[in-house]
Short mmCIF file of C-alpha atoms in Angstrom, two decimals:
data_model
loop_
_atom_site.label_atom_id
_atom_site.label_comp_id
_atom_site.label_asym_id
_atom_site.label_seq_id
_atom_site.Cartn_x
_atom_site.Cartn_y
_atom_site.Cartn_z
CA MET V 1 -6.72 -11.63 -3.71
CA ILE V 2 -7.50 -7.96 -4.31
CA GLY V 3 -4.67 -5.66 -5.49
CA PHE V 4 -3.93 -2.14 -4.25
CA SER V 5 -1.23 0.52 -4.21
CA SER V 6 -0.01 2.16 -1.03
CA PHE V 7 -0.22 5.59 -2.62
CA GLN V 8 -3.93 5.43 -3.34
CA LEU V 9 -4.79 3.73 -0.05
CA ILE V 10 -2.96 6.30 2.04
CA ARG V 11 -4.54 9.19 0.09
CA TYR V 12 -7.96 7.71 0.92
CA TRP V 13 -6.96 7.58 4.59
CA LEU V 14 -5.97 11.23 4.48
CA ALA V 15 -9.15 12.26 2.68
CA HIS V 16 -11.35 10.62 5.29
CA GLY V 17 -9.37 11.94 8.25
CA ILE V 18 -8.10 8.54 9.37
CA LEU V 19 -4.52 9.72 9.77
CA ASP V 20 -4.40 12.07 12.74
CA GLN V 21 -1.17 14.03 12.78
CA SER V 22 -1.64 15.96 15.99
CA ARG V 23 -3.30 13.66 18.51
CA VAL V 24 -0.74 10.86 18.88
CA HIS V 25 2.34 11.49 16.81
CA GLY V 26 3.38 14.95 17.95
CA ASN V 27 5.72 16.63 15.49
CA MET V 28 6.11 13.69 13.11
CA GLU V 29 5.73 14.56 9.43
CA LEU V 30 2.57 13.23 7.79
CA GLU V 31 4.69 11.36 5.23
CA ASP V 32 6.37 9.46 8.06
CA ILE V 33 3.08 8.79 9.85
CA ARG V 34 1.49 7.23 6.77
CA GLU V 35 4.52 4.96 6.31
CA LEU V 36 4.23 3.95 9.97
CA TYR V 37 0.55 3.02 9.60
CA PHE V 38 1.13 1.07 6.40
CA LYS V 39 4.05 -0.96 7.77
CA ASP V 40 2.15 -1.69 10.98
CA LEU V 41 -0.76 -3.21 9.02
CA TRP V 42 1.72 -5.07 6.84
CA ALA V 43 3.38 -6.55 9.94
CA ARG V 44 -0.06 -7.68 11.15
CA SER V 45 -0.63 -9.56 7.85
CA PHE V 46 -3.43 -7.30 6.64
CA PHE V 47 -1.41 -6.97 3.41
CA GLN V 48 0.28 -9.75 1.43
CA ASN V 49 2.69 -10.08 -1.50
CA VAL V 50 4.03 -6.59 -0.86
CA ILE V 51 6.43 -5.31 -3.54
CA ASP V 52 8.60 -2.25 -2.89
CA TYR V 53 8.91 -0.03 -5.98
CA ASP V 54 11.18 2.53 -4.32
CA THR V 55 8.55 5.26 -4.01
CA PHE V 56 5.43 3.18 -3.30
CA TYR V 57 4.24 -0.35 -2.59
CA ILE V 58 2.01 -2.70 -4.56
CA PHE V 59 0.24 -5.30 -2.43
CA ASP V 60 -2.66 -7.71 -2.16
CA MET V 61 -5.40 -7.83 0.41
CA HIS V 62 -6.66 -11.33 1.15
CA ASP V 63 -10.32 -11.96 0.34
CA LEU V 64 -10.99 -12.82 3.99
CA ILE V 65 -9.72 -9.42 5.16
CA HIS V 66 -11.74 -7.70 2.45
CA ASP V 67 -14.89 -9.56 3.47
CA LEU V 68 -14.26 -8.73 7.12
CA VAL V 69 -13.98 -5.03 6.33
CA GLN V 70 -17.22 -5.09 4.36
CA SER V 71 -18.94 -6.92 7.20
CA VAL V 72 -17.82 -4.35 9.78
CA ALA V 73 -18.90 -1.48 7.53
CA GLN V 74 -22.17 -3.12 6.48
CA GLY V 75 -24.63 -0.65 5.01
CA GLU V 76 -21.99 2.01 4.28
CA PHE V 77 -21.00 0.63 0.84
CA PHE V 78 -23.11 0.26 -2.29
CA THR V 79 -22.19 -0.75 -5.83
CA VAL V 80 -24.30 0.66 -8.66
CA VAL V 81 -25.03 -1.75 -11.53
CA LYS V 82 -27.95 -1.95 -13.94
CA SER V 83 -29.39 -4.96 -12.16
CA ALA V 84 -28.91 -3.56 -8.63
CA ASN V 85 -31.90 -3.76 -6.31
CA THR V 86 -32.24 -0.25 -4.88
CA LYS V 87 -35.39 -0.86 -2.86
CA ASP V 88 -33.52 -1.85 0.28
CA ILE V 89 -30.59 0.52 -0.08
CA SER V 90 -29.54 1.97 3.26
CA GLU V 91 -29.75 5.71 3.84
CA ASN V 92 -26.41 5.39 5.61
CA VAL V 93 -24.45 4.62 2.42
CA ARG V 94 -21.26 6.67 2.46
CA HIS V 95 -19.25 5.04 -0.33
CA LEU V 96 -20.65 4.60 -3.86
CA THR V 97 -18.98 2.59 -6.61
CA PHE V 98 -20.30 2.82 -10.17
CA LEU V 99 -19.67 -0.30 -12.26
CA GLU V 100 -22.38 0.49 -14.78
CA ASP V 101 -24.49 3.44 -15.78
CA GLY V 102 -28.22 2.84 -16.07
CA GLN V 103 -31.74 4.20 -15.65
CA ASN V 104 -31.89 3.24 -12.00
CA VAL V 105 -28.87 5.38 -11.09
CA SER V 106 -30.84 8.60 -10.64
CA THR V 107 -33.38 6.76 -8.49
CA THR V 108 -30.56 5.41 -6.34
CA LEU V 109 -28.99 8.85 -5.85
CA GLN V 110 -32.27 10.42 -4.74
CA LYS V 111 -32.38 8.05 -1.74
CA LEU V 112 -28.96 9.10 -0.44
CA ASN V 113 -27.57 12.19 1.23
CA LYS V 114 -24.60 11.00 3.32
CA VAL V 115 -22.26 9.92 0.52
CA ARG V 116 -18.58 10.74 1.11
CA THR V 117 -16.92 8.71 -1.68
CA ILE V 118 -17.71 8.27 -5.39
CA VAL V 119 -15.62 5.80 -7.40
CA ALA V 120 -16.04 4.82 -11.05
CA TRP V 121 -13.26 2.83 -12.70
CA GLN V 122 -13.26 2.35 -16.49
CA THR V 123 -16.97 3.11 -16.53
CA GLU V 124 -18.62 5.62 -18.86
CA ILE V 125 -20.50 7.99 -16.57
CA ASP V 126 -22.97 10.49 -17.97
CA GLU V 127 -22.15 14.11 -17.15
CA SER V 128 -25.65 14.64 -15.77
CA ILE V 129 -25.05 11.90 -13.18
CA MET V 130 -21.92 13.67 -11.98
CA CYS V 131 -23.79 16.99 -11.81
CA THR V 132 -26.44 15.30 -9.66
CA CYS V 133 -23.76 13.89 -7.35
CA PHE V 134 -21.98 17.23 -7.00
CA SER V 135 -25.19 19.10 -6.22
CA ARG V 136 -26.69 16.49 -3.87
CA PHE V 137 -23.67 15.22 -1.92
CA LYS V 138 -22.24 18.37 -0.34
CA TYR V 139 -19.92 16.46 2.00
CA LEU V 140 -18.04 14.48 -0.64
CA ARG V 141 -14.41 13.89 0.29
CA VAL V 142 -13.31 11.52 -2.48
CA VAL V 143 -14.15 11.62 -6.21
CA CYS V 144 -12.26 8.98 -8.18
CA LEU V 145 -13.08 8.80 -11.91
CA PRO V 146 -10.10 7.31 -13.82
CA ARG V 147 -10.60 6.04 -17.38
CA CYS V 148 -14.24 7.12 -17.46
CA SER V 149 -14.20 8.69 -20.94
CA LEU V 150 -14.92 12.09 -19.43
CA GLN V 151 -14.98 14.95 -21.92
CA VAL V 152 -16.21 17.69 -19.60
CA LEU V 153 -15.96 18.22 -15.86
CA SER V 154 -18.85 20.24 -14.49
CA SER V 155 -17.90 23.54 -12.84
CA SER V 156 -20.38 22.64 -10.08
CA ILE V 157 -17.55 20.61 -8.55
CA GLY V 158 -16.32 23.91 -7.16
CA SER V 159 -19.11 23.79 -4.55
CA LEU V 160 -17.65 20.71 -2.82
CA LYS V 161 -15.82 22.55 -0.06
CA HIS V 162 -15.02 19.30 1.82
CA LEU V 163 -13.48 17.51 -1.20
CA ARG V 164 -9.96 16.29 -0.48
CA TYR V 165 -9.22 13.76 -3.24
CA LEU V 166 -9.94 14.20 -6.95
CA ASN V 167 -8.69 11.64 -9.46
CA LEU V 168 -9.40 12.21 -13.18
CA SER V 169 -6.46 10.19 -14.51
CA MET V 170 -6.39 8.66 -18.00
CA ASN V 171 -9.40 10.60 -19.27
CA LYS V 172 -7.77 11.29 -22.62
CA ALA V 173 -10.73 13.17 -24.13
CA ILE V 174 -10.80 15.90 -21.52
CA THR V 175 -9.26 19.16 -22.77
CA LYS V 176 -10.05 21.61 -19.99
CA ILE V 177 -10.41 21.59 -16.21
CA PRO V 178 -12.79 24.30 -14.96
CA ASN V 179 -11.14 27.03 -12.94
CA ALA V 180 -13.89 26.37 -10.36
CA ILE V 181 -11.81 23.55 -8.86
CA CYS V 182 -9.48 26.24 -7.54
CA ARG V 183 -12.18 27.04 -4.97
CA LEU V 184 -11.59 23.64 -3.34
CA GLN V 185 -9.63 24.89 -0.35
CA SER V 186 -9.58 21.43 1.31
CA LEU V 187 -8.28 19.55 -1.75
CA GLN V 188 -5.17 17.52 -0.86
CA THR V 189 -4.75 15.24 -3.90
CA LEU V 190 -5.31 16.17 -7.56
CA THR V 191 -4.54 13.52 -10.18
CA LEU V 192 -4.59 14.52 -13.85
CA PHE V 193 -2.18 11.78 -14.85
CA GLY V 194 -2.44 10.61 -18.47
CA CYS V 195 -4.87 13.36 -19.55
CA GLU V 196 -2.89 13.74 -22.75
CA ASN V 197 -5.20 16.28 -24.42
CA LEU V 198 -5.52 18.59 -21.44
CA GLU V 199 -4.44 21.99 -22.73
CA GLU V 200 -3.22 23.49 -19.45
CA LEU V 201 -3.74 23.69 -15.72
CA PRO V 202 -6.46 25.99 -14.34
CA ARG V 203 -5.15 29.56 -14.11
CA ASP V 204 -5.75 29.92 -10.35
CA ILE V 205 -4.28 26.58 -9.30
CA SER V 206 -1.99 28.32 -6.79
CA LYS V 207 -5.12 28.97 -4.69
CA LEU V 208 -5.28 25.27 -3.77
CA ILE V 209 -3.56 25.99 -0.48
CA SER V 210 -4.04 22.49 0.97
CA LEU V 211 -2.79 20.58 -2.08
CA LYS V 212 -0.14 18.03 -1.08
CA SER V 213 -0.11 15.68 -4.08
CA LEU V 214 -0.26 16.64 -7.76
CA SER V 215 0.07 14.22 -10.69
CA LEU V 216 -0.37 15.64 -14.16
CA THR V 217 -0.07 15.42 -17.92
CA THR V 218 -0.82 18.44 -20.11
CA LYS V 219 0.09 19.88 -23.52
CA GLN V 220 1.50 23.15 -22.19
CA THR V 221 5.07 24.22 -22.97
CA SER V 222 5.71 26.01 -19.67
CA PHE V 223 4.14 26.75 -16.31
CA THR V 224 2.63 30.19 -15.96
CA GLU V 225 3.74 32.70 -13.33
CA ASN V 226 1.81 32.43 -10.05
CA GLY V 227 0.66 28.97 -11.13
CA MET V 228 1.83 25.56 -10.00
CA GLY V 229 5.09 27.02 -8.75
CA GLY V 230 3.17 28.78 -5.98
CA LEU V 231 1.85 25.59 -4.35
CA LYS V 232 3.64 25.87 -1.01
CA SER V 233 2.14 22.75 0.63
CA LEU V 234 3.03 20.34 -2.18
CA GLN V 235 4.73 17.15 -0.96
CA LEU V 236 4.51 14.95 -4.07
CA LEU V 237 4.72 16.03 -7.70
CA ILE V 238 4.50 13.72 -10.74
CA ILE V 239 5.13 15.25 -14.17
CA PHE V 240 4.39 12.60 -16.79
CA LYS V 241 4.42 12.55 -20.58
CA PHE V 242 4.55 16.29 -21.23
CA SER V 243 5.34 16.31 -24.96
CA ASN V 244 5.93 20.08 -25.13
CA LEU V 245 7.21 21.12 -21.69
CA THR V 246 10.65 22.77 -21.79
CA SER V 247 11.13 23.92 -18.20
CA LEU V 248 10.07 23.39 -14.61
CA PRO V 249 8.33 26.34 -12.85
CA HIS V 250 10.62 29.33 -12.36
CA GLU V 251 9.15 30.04 -8.92
CA THR V 252 10.70 28.02 -6.11
CA SER V 253 7.78 28.14 -3.65
CA TYR V 254 6.56 24.68 -4.68
CA LEU V 255 9.89 23.18 -3.58
CA ALA V 256 9.50 24.26 0.06
CA SER V 257 7.67 21.13 1.27
CA LEU V 258 8.28 18.77 -1.67
CA ARG V 259 9.31 15.27 -0.57
CA THR V 260 8.86 13.22 -3.77
CA LEU V 261 9.52 14.38 -7.35
CA TRP V 262 8.79 11.99 -10.24
CA ILE V 263 9.50 13.18 -13.82
CA GLU V 264 8.96 10.81 -16.76
CA GLN V 265 8.73 10.89 -20.56
CA CYS V 266 9.17 14.63 -21.07
CA LYS V 267 11.14 14.76 -24.32
CA GLN V 268 11.68 18.53 -24.43
CA LEU V 269 12.27 19.13 -20.72
CA ASP V 270 15.62 20.57 -19.67
CA LEU V 271 16.05 20.25 -15.89
CA GLY V 272 18.88 22.74 -15.97
CA ASN V 273 16.71 25.45 -17.48
CA VAL V 274 15.82 26.95 -14.08
CA ASN V 275 17.70 28.99 -11.51
CA TYR V 276 17.31 26.81 -8.41
CA GLN V 277 20.92 27.06 -7.27
CA GLY V 278 21.20 27.67 -3.54
CA THR V 279 17.62 26.54 -2.88
CA LEU V 280 17.43 24.29 0.17
CA LEU V 281 15.39 21.21 -0.73
CA ARG V 282 13.58 18.65 1.44
CA LEU V 283 13.40 16.01 -1.28
CA GLN V 284 13.54 12.42 -0.06
CA LYS V 285 12.68 10.57 -3.28
CA LEU V 286 13.67 11.64 -6.80
CA CYS V 287 12.75 9.65 -9.94
CA ILE V 288 13.97 10.72 -13.39
CA ILE V 289 12.85 8.48 -16.25
CA ASN V 290 13.27 8.86 -20.01
CA LEU V 291 14.48 12.46 -20.24
CA PRO V 292 16.57 12.70 -23.42
CA ARG V 293 17.35 16.40 -22.84
CA MET V 294 19.21 15.65 -19.61
CA VAL V 295 22.65 15.78 -21.14
CA VAL V 296 25.94 14.62 -19.60
CA ALA V 297 25.28 15.33 -15.89
CA LEU V 298 22.65 15.85 -13.23
CA PRO V 299 21.62 19.48 -12.63
CA GLU V 300 23.65 21.33 -10.01
CA TRP V 301 20.53 22.40 -8.11
CA PHE V 302 19.98 18.81 -6.96
CA GLN V 303 22.71 19.50 -4.40
CA GLY V 304 20.09 21.31 -2.34
CA ALA V 305 18.83 17.86 -1.25
CA ALA V 306 22.22 16.65 -0.01
CA ASN V 307 20.98 16.20 3.57
CA THR V 308 17.55 14.70 2.86
CA LEU V 309 17.54 12.58 -0.34
CA GLN V 310 17.03 8.88 0.44
CA VAL V 311 16.07 7.38 -2.94
CA LEU V 312 17.46 8.36 -6.36
CA LEU V 313 16.14 6.51 -9.42
CA ILE V 314 17.47 7.29 -12.90
CA ASP V 315 16.17 5.22 -15.81
CA THR V 316 16.43 5.47 -19.60
CA CYS V 317 18.33 8.77 -19.68
CA GLU V 318 20.48 7.84 -22.65
CA ASN V 319 22.58 11.03 -22.70
CA LEU V 320 23.58 10.94 -19.05
CA GLU V 321 27.30 10.10 -19.07
CA ALA V 322 28.27 9.95 -15.41
CA LEU V 323 27.19 10.69 -11.87
CA PRO V 324 28.63 13.87 -10.33
CA GLU V 325 31.29 13.74 -7.64
CA TRP V 326 29.12 15.82 -5.32
CA LEU V 327 26.66 12.92 -5.04
CA ALA V 328 29.09 11.39 -2.53
CA SER V 329 28.10 14.14 -0.08
CA PHE V 330 24.47 12.95 0.08
CA THR V 331 24.55 11.67 3.65
CA SER V 332 20.98 10.30 3.76
CA LEU V 333 21.02 8.38 0.46
CA LYS V 334 19.91 4.78 1.01
CA LYS V 335 19.00 3.57 -2.45
CA LEU V 336 20.49 4.42 -5.84
CA VAL V 337 18.96 2.79 -8.94
CA ILE V 338 20.43 3.46 -12.38
CA GLY V 339 19.90 1.92 -15.80
CA VAL V 340 17.32 0.72 -18.30
CA ARG V 341 14.72 -1.40 -16.51
CA THR V 342 12.30 -3.04 -18.92
CA THR V 343 10.23 -4.38 -16.02
CA PHE V 344 9.80 -1.00 -14.36
CA PRO V 345 6.20 -0.68 -13.06
CA ASN V 346 3.83 1.59 -14.89
CA PRO V 347 3.21 4.49 -12.48
CA ARG V 348 -0.44 4.74 -13.46
CA GLU V 349 -0.93 1.35 -11.78
CA GLY V 350 0.57 2.34 -8.45
CA ILE V 351 1.31 5.99 -8.02
CA VAL V 352 -1.93 7.63 -9.07
#
């Protein structure tokens, strides 16, 4: 069995243009379309052992299905290891996975020019290799480099105008993201989850006009004006383990399209320290976990989601005394989860 999360899988679909919003589904929201696709494949037994974690699914793909996929896409996938035989590598390779770094990597890259996906998981990748990839593969759509001990991200990544998915999660040595990534006008997913030493977000992040999903950890105490708060296309926002953050963005533009908000382990964050009252929200899923500064009651501005909120999860908020009476007016609420859950899934395993 091979394990996956629905969040990552669906973001790959989006990055490679597999989910077509306009051709078949009319005016359906993309969030609803992706759920439709996933559940259809689930019903057809492509996925097994599916576990619903309120905002995403964890599931297995049977080895036979995995082997079938690789057979159908023969020649499009290649895994880079030190012992890999690169003599017979197909020029049609579109998806590269790095399991090891080695001397033959540069030789391998020189034979390819159609690569669309680069994945390295818990693999130390030399910065020069990434620079080569960014300069050679101009049509990259997915760059996934979690836990790769990255210290520096080359500014040459700003030339990848087709890039839609960038995952740098759990690279704890990285302190700065080059402002060049703000030139990525097609970027839909940016994951900086668990980058605990990242000083701040790039100054021009509001220029990422296509960004729909943002997961982040930084050391900043507040969000700058005309920064993250100006991301008008954002549908999912995860704010995780901000040790110094005291307030959400004061601009409300980022709330316009937001469907899922996940806030966890932000010891100084006061959710009431913003003037969002009267703002109409489209939130469907709201997760609040381990926020000691959320005192007594939920913020009043949550009432803006009274007609849309479907899932509300509150965990390890020790100072929360009671739920507000106005929660009874939430007509779309389907699931309410409250309490300390020691078995709660680590979001880095499923969400990012």
